[in-house]
Short mmCIF file of C-alpha atoms and ligand atoms in Angstrom, two decimals:
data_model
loop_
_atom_site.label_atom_id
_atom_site.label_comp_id
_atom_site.label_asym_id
_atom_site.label_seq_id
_atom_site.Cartn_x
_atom_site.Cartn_y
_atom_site.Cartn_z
CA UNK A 1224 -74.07 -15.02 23.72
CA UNK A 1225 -70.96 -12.99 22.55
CA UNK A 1226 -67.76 -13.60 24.27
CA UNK A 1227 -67.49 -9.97 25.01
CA UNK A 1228 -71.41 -10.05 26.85
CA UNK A 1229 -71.43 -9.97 30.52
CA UNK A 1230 -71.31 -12.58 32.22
CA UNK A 1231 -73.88 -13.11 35.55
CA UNK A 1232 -72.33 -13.89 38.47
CA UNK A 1233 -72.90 -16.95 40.35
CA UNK A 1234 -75.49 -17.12 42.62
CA UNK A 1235 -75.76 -20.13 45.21
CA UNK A 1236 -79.87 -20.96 45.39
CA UNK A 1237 -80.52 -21.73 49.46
CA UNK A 1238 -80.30 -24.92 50.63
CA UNK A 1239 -83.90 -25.24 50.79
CA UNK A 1240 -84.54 -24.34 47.75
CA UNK A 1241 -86.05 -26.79 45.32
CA UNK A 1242 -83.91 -27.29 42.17
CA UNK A 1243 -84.71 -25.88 38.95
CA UNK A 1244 -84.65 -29.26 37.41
CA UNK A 1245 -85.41 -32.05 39.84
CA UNK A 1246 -83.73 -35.65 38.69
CA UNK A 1247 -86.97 -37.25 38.54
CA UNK A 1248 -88.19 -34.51 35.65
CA UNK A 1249 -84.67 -35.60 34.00
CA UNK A 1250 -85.63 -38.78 33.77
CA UNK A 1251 -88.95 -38.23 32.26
CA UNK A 1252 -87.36 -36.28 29.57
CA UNK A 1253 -85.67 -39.31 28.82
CA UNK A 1254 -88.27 -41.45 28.88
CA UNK A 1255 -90.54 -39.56 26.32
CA UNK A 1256 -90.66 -41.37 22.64
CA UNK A 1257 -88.19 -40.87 20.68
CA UNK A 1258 -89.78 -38.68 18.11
CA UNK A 1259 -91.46 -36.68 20.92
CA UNK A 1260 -88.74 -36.17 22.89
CA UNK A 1261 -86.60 -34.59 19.51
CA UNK A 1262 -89.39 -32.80 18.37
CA UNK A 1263 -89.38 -31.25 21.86
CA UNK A 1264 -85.96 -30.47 21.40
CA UNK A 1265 -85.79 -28.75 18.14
CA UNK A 1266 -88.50 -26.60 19.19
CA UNK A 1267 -86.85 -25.35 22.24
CA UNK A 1268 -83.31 -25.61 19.90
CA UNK A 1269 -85.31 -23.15 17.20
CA UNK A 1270 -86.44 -21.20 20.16
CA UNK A 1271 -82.76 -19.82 20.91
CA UNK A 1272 -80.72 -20.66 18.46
CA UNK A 1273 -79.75 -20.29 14.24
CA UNK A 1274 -81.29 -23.84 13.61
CA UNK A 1275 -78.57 -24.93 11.16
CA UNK A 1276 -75.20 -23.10 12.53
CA UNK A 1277 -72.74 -24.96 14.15
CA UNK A 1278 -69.73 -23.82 16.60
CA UNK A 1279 -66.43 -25.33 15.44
CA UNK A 1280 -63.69 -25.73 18.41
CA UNK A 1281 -60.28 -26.96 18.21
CA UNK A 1282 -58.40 -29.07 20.71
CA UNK A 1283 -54.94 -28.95 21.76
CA UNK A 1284 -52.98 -31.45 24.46
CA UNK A 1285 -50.50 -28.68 25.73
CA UNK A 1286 -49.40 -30.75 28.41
CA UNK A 1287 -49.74 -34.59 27.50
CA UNK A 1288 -49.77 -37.74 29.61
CA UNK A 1289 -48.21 -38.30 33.76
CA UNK A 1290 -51.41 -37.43 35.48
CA UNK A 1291 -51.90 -38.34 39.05
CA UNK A 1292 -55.28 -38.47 39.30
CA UNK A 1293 -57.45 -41.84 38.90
CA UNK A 1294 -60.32 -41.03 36.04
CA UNK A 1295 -61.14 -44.70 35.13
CA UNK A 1296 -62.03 -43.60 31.58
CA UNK A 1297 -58.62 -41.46 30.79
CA UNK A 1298 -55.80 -42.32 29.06
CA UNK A 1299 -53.47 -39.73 30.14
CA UNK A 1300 -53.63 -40.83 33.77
CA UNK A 1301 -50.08 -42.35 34.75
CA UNK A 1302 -51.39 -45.04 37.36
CA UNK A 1303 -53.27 -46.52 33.61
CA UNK A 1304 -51.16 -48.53 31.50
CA UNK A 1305 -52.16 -46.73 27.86
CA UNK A 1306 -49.02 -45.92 26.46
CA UNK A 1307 -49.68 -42.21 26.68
CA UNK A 1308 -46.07 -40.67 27.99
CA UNK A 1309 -45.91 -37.63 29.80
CA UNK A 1310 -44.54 -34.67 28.08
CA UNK A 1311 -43.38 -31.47 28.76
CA UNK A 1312 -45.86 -28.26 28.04
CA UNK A 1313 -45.60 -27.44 24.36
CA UNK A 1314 -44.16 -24.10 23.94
CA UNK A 1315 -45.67 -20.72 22.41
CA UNK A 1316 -44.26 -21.61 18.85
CA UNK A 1317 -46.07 -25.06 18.48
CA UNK A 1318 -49.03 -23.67 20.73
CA UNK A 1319 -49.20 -20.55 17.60
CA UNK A 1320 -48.80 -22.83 14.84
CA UNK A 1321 -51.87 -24.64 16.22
CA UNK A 1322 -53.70 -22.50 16.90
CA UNK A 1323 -53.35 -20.57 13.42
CA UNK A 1324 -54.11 -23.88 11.49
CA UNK A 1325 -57.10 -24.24 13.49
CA UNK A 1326 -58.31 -20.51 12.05
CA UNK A 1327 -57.82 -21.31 9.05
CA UNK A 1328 -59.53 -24.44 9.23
CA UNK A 1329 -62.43 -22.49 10.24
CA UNK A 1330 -62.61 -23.26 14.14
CA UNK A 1331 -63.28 -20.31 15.90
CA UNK A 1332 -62.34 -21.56 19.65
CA UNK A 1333 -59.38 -22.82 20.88
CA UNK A 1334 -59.20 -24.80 23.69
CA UNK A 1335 -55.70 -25.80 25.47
CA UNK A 1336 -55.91 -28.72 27.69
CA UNK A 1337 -53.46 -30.19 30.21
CA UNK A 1338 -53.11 -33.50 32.32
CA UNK A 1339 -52.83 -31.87 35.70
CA UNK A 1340 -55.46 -32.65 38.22
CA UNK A 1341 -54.89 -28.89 39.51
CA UNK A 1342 -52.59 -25.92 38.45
CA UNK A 1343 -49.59 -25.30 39.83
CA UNK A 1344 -48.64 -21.62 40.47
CA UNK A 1345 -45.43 -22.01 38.42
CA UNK A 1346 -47.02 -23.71 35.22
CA UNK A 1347 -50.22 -20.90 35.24
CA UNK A 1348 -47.49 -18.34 33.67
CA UNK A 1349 -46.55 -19.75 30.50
CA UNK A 1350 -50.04 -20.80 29.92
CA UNK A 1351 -50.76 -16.78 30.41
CA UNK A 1352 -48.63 -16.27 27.36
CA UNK A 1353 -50.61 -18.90 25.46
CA UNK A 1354 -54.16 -17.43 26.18
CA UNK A 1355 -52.54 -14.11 25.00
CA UNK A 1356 -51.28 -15.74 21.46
CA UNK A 1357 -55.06 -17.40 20.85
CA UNK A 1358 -56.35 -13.91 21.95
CA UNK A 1359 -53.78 -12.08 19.17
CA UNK A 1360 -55.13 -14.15 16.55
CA UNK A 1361 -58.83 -13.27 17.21
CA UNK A 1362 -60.36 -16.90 18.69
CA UNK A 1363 -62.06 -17.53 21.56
CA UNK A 1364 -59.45 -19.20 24.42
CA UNK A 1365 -60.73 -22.09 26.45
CA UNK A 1366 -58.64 -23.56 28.56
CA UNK A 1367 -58.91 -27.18 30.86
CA UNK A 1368 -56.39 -27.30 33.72
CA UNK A 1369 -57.90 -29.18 36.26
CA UNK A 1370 -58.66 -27.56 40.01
CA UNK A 1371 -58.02 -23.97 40.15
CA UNK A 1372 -56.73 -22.20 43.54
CA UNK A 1373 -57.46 -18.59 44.75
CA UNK A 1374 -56.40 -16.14 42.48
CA UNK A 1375 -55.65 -18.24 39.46
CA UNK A 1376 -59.50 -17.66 37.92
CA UNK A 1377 -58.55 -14.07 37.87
CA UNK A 1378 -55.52 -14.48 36.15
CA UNK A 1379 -56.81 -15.86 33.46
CA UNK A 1380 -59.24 -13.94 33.19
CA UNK A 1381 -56.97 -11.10 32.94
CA UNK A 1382 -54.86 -12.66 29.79
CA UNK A 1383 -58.36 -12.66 28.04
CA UNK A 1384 -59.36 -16.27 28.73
CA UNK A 1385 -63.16 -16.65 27.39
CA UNK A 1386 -63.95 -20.06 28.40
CA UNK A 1387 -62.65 -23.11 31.25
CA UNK A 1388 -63.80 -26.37 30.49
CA UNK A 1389 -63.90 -28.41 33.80
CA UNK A 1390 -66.55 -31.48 33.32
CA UNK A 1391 -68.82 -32.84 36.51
CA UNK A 1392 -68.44 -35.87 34.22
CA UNK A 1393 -71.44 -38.11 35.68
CA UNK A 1394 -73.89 -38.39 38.45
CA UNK A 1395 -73.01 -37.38 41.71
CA UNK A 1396 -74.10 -40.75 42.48
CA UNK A 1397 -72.21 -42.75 39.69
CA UNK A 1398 -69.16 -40.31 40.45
CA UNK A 1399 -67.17 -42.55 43.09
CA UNK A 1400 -67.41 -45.61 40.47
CA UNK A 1401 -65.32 -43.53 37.92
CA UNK A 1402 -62.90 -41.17 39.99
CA UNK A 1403 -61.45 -41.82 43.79
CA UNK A 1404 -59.01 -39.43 43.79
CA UNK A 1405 -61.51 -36.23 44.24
CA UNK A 1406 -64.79 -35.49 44.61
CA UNK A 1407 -67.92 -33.62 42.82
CA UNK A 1408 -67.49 -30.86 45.57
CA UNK A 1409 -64.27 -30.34 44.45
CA UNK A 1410 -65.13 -29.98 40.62
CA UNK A 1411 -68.12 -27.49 41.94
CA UNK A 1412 -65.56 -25.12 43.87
CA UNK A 1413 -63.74 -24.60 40.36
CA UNK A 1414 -66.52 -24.14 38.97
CA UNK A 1415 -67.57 -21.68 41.39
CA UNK A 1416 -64.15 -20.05 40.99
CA UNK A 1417 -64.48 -19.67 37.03
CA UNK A 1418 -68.22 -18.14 37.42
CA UNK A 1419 -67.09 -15.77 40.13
CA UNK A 1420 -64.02 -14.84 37.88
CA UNK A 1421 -66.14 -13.80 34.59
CA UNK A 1422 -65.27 -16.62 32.94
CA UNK A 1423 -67.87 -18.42 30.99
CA UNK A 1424 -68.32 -22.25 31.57
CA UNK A 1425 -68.01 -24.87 29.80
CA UNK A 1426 -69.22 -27.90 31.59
CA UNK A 1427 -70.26 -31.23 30.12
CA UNK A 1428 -69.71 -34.68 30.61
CA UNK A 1429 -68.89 -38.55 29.42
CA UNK A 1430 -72.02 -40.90 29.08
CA UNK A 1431 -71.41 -45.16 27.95
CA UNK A 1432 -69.18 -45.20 30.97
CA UNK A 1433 -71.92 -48.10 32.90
CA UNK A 1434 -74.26 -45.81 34.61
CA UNK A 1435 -77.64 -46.44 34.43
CA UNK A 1436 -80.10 -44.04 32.41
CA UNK A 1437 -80.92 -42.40 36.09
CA UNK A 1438 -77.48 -41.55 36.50
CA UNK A 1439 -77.36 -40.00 32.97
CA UNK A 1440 -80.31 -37.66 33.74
CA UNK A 1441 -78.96 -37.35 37.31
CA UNK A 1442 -75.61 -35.68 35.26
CA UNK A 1443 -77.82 -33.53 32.97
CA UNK A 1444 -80.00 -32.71 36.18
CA UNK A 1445 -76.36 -31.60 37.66
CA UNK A 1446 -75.45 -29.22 34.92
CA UNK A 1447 -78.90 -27.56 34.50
CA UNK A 1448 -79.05 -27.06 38.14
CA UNK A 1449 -76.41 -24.76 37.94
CA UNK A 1450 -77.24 -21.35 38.46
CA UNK A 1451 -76.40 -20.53 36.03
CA UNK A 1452 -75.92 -23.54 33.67
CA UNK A 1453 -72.94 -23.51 31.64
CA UNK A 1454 -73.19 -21.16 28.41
CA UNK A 1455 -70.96 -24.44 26.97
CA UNK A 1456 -71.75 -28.47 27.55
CA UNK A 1457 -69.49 -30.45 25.81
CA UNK A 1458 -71.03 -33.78 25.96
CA UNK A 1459 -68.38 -36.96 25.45
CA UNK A 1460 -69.29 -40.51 24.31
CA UNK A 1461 -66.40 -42.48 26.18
CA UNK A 1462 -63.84 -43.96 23.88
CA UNK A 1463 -62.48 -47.06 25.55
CA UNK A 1464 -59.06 -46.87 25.23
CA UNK A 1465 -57.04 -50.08 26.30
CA UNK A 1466 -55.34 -49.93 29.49
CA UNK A 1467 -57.74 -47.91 31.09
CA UNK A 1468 -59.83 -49.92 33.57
CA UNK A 1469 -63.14 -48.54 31.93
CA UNK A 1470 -61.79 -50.34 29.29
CA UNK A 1471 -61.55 -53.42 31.29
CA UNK A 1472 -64.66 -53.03 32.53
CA UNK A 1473 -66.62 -52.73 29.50
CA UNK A 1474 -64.19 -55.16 27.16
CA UNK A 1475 -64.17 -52.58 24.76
CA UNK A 1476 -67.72 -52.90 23.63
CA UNK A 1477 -69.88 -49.96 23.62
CA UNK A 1478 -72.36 -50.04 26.92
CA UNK A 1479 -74.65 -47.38 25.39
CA UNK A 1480 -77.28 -47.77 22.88
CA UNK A 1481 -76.88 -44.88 20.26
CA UNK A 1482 -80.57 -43.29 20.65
CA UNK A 1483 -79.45 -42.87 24.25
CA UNK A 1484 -76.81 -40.67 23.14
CA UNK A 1485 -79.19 -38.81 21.25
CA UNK A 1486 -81.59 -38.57 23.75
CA UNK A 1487 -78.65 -37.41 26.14
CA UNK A 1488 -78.24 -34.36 23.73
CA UNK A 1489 -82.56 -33.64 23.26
CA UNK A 1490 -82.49 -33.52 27.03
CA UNK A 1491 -79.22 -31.11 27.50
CA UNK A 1492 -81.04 -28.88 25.29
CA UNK A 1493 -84.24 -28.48 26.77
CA UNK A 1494 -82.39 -28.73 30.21
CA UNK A 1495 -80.23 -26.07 29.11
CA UNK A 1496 -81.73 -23.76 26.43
CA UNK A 1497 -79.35 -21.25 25.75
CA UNK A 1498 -76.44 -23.51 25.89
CA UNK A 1499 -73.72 -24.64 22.76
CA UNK A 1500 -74.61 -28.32 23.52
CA UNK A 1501 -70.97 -29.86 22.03
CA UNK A 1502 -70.69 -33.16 20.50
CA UNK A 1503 -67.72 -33.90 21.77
CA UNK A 1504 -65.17 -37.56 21.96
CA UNK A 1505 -66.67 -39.95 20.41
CA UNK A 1506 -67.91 -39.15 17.13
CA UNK A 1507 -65.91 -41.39 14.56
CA UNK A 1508 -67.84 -43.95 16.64
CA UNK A 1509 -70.55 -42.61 16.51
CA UNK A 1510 -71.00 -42.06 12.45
CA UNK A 1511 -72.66 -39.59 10.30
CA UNK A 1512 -76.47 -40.81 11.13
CA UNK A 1513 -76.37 -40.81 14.69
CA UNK A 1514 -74.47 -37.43 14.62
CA UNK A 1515 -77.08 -36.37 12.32
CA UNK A 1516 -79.80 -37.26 14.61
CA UNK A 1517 -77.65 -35.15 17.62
CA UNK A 1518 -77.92 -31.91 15.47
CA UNK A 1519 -81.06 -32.72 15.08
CA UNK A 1520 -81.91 -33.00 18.57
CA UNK A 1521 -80.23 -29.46 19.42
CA UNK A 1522 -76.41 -30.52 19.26
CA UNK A 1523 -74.98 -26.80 17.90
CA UNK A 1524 -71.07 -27.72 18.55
CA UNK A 1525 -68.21 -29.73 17.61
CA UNK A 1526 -64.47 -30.53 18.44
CA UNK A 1527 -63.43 -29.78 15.34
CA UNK A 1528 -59.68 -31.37 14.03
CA UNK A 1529 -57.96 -34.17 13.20
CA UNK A 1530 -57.12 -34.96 17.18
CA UNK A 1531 -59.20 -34.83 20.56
CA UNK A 1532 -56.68 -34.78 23.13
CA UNK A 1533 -54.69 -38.05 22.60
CA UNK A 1534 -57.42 -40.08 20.67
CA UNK A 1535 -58.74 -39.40 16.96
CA UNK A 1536 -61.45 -37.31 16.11
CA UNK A 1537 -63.04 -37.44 12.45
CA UNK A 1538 -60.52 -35.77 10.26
CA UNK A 1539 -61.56 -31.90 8.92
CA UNK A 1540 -62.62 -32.65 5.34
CA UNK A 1541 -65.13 -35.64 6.61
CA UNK A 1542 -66.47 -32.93 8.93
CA UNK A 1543 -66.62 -30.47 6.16
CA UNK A 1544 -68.50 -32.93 4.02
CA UNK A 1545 -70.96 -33.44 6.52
CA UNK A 1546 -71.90 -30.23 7.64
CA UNK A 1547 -72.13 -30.03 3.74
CA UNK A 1548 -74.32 -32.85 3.32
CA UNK A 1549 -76.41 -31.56 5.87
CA UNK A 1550 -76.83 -27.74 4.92
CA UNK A 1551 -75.16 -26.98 8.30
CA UNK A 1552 -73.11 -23.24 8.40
CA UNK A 1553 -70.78 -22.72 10.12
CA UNK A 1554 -71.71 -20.49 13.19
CA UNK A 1555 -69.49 -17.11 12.51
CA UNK A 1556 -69.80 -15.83 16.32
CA UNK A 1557 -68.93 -18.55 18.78
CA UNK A 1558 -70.46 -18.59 22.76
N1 SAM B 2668 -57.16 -32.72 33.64
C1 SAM B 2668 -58.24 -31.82 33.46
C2 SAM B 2668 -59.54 -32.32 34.04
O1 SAM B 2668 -59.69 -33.53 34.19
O2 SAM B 2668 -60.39 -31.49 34.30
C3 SAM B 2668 -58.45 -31.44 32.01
C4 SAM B 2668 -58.26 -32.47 30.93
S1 SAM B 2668 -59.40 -33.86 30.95
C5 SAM B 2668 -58.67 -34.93 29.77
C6 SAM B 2668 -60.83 -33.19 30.15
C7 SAM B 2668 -62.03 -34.07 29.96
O3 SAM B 2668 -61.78 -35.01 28.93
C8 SAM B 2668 -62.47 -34.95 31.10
O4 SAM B 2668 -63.18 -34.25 32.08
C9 SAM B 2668 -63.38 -35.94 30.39
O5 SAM B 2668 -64.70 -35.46 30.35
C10 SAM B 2668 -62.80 -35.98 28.98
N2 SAM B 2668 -62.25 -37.31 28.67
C11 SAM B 2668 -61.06 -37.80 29.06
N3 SAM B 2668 -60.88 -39.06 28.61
C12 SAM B 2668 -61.99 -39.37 27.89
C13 SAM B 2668 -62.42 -40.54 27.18
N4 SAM B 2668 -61.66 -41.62 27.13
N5 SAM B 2668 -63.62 -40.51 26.57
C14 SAM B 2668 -64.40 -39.40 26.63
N6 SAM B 2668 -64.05 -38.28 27.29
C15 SAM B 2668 -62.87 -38.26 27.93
C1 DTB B 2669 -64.34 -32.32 26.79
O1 DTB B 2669 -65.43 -32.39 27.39
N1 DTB B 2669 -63.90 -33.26 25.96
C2 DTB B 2669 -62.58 -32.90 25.46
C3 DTB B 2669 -62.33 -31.50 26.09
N2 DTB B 2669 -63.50 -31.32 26.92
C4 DTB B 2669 -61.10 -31.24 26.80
C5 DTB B 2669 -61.55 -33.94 25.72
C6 DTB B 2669 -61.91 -35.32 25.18
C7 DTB B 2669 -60.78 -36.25 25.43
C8 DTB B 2669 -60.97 -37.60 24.83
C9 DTB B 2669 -59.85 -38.52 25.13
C10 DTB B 2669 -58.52 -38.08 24.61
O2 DTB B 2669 -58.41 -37.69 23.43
O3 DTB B 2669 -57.53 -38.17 25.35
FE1 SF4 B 2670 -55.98 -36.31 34.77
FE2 SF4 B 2670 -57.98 -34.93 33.67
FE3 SF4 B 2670 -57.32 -37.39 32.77
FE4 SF4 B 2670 -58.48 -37.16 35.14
S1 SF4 B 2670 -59.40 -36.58 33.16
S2 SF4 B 2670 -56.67 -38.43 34.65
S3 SF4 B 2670 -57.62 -35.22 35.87
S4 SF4 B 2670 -56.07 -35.57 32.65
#
């Protein structure tokens, strides 16, 4: 889908009614051999999508570090010990110069994210400004605030804002293990806010966090149950960072077999059909063969740059190489 096509509006299914993609379906995806399972994927992948284009999408920390919120996988969270600092909001000049670099390198979505857990009224104006400079240069603007209030969907909206990211970030179940100071309703009624706004979504989550493989299809169910699902699913592979107590947790060692990630992304994309399923944090982890095995299994995005948020990201020219090695285009329309 085009940025510029419209955009349904949300519509909340009754209570009673069953969802689209019960967990227990999920979890059979998952369950399927592996070779089945991708094969199933590609299928519905060549169904709706250029089978060897990939979306390129550029990150930017526009407001670093000094959250208050509790995300036991996140460095930027001030009660974590991680050595992020908190920094002011980079101004238009560096936001430009970023986002220009990022064109030239061939991304062709720009997505600003800050470490708020919502936006306050005074901060929503300058970022204004800075969905108007990635607008001027011809990308696609995402933006990731945190909670947005009455009226604020709409004014970004207004500046030309294509895309919020705001993640449900695990089961509804597994949820309370990983963040106590809000809840999934809380993430739904932004979401709600962005749909009802004309905003597209983009909506993913983090998976090797602990939960259980019921919890991961109990995420996917989550997204896919959306009505309607997100047009973008960024899907994360947590990078321990120290200091965070996900970190402490899991001692640093990976708690996710790699097929599982893969098997995460084949069951986004038949979840989610028409979806940019993103491979998001965690790919210098994850290595050329597994990630090769994710576009295989219907994964048609990438963060794309030397730098996620605060962590590293595979730099451009190993990306290039890749996408090379693997006859991958570049997708010249983004959605
Ligand atoms: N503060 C806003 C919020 O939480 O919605 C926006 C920024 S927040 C850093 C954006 C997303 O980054 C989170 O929802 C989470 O999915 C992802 N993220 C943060 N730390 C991560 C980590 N260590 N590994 C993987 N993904 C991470
Ligand atoms: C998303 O799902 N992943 C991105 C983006 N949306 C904002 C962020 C990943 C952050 C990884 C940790 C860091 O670099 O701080
Ligand atoms: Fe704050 Fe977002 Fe990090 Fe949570 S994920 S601590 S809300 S920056």
């Amino acid at each position: 889908m085009s940025a510029a096509a419209p955009i349904a509006v949300t519509r909340r299914a009754p209570a009673s009614a069953p969802p689209r993609w019960p967990v227990d379906d999920v979890e059979a995806l998952f369950a399927l051999p592996f070779v089945d399972l991708v094969f199933r994927a590609q299928e519905v992948h060549r169904a709706h999508h250029a089978p060897n284009a990939v979306q390129l999408s550029t990150l930017l920390s526009i407001k670093t570090g000094g959250c208050p919120e509790d995300c036991a996988y996140c460095p930027q969270s001030a009660r974590h010990a991680t050595g992020v600092a908190s920094e002011p909001m980079l101004d238009v000049a560096q936001v430009r110069a970023a986002a220009h670099a990022a064109k030239d390198a061939g991304a062709t979505r720009f997505c600003m994210g800050a470490a708020w857990r919502s936006v306050k009224d005074r901060d929503l104006d300058p970022v204004l400004d800075l969905v108007r400079e990635v607008k001027a240069l011809g990308m696609e603007a995402c933006c990731t605030l945190g909670m947005l209030k009455d009226g604020q969907a709409q004014k970004l909206k207004a500046a030309g804002l294509d895309f919020y990211n705001h993640n449900l970030d695990t089961s509804p179940e597994f949820y309370g293990a990983i963040v106590g100071t809000r809840d999934y309703a809380d993430r739904l009624d932004t979401l709600g806010r962005v749909r009802d706004a004309g905003i597209a979504v983009c909506c993913g989550g983090i998976v090797g966090m602990g939960e259980s493989r019921r919890e991961r299809a109990g995420l996917v169910a989550a997204l896919a149950n959306l009505d309607p699902y997100p047009e973008s699913v960024p899907i994360n592979h947590l990078v321990q960072v120290e200091g965070t107590p996900l970190h402490d947790r899991l001692g640093g060692e990976s708690a996710l077999d790699p097929f599982e990630f893969v098997r995460t992304i084949a069951v986004a994309r038949i979840t989610m059909p028409k979806s940019k399923v993103r491979l998001s944090a965690g790919r210098r982890e994850l290595g050329d063969a597994v990630q090769a095995l994710c576009f295989m299994a219907g994964a048609n995005s990438i963060f794309y740059g030397d730098k996620l948020l605060t962590t590293g990201n595979p730099d451009v020219d190993a990306d290039r190489a890749l996408l090379a090695r693997l006859g991958l285009v570049v997708a010249s329309t983004a959605a």
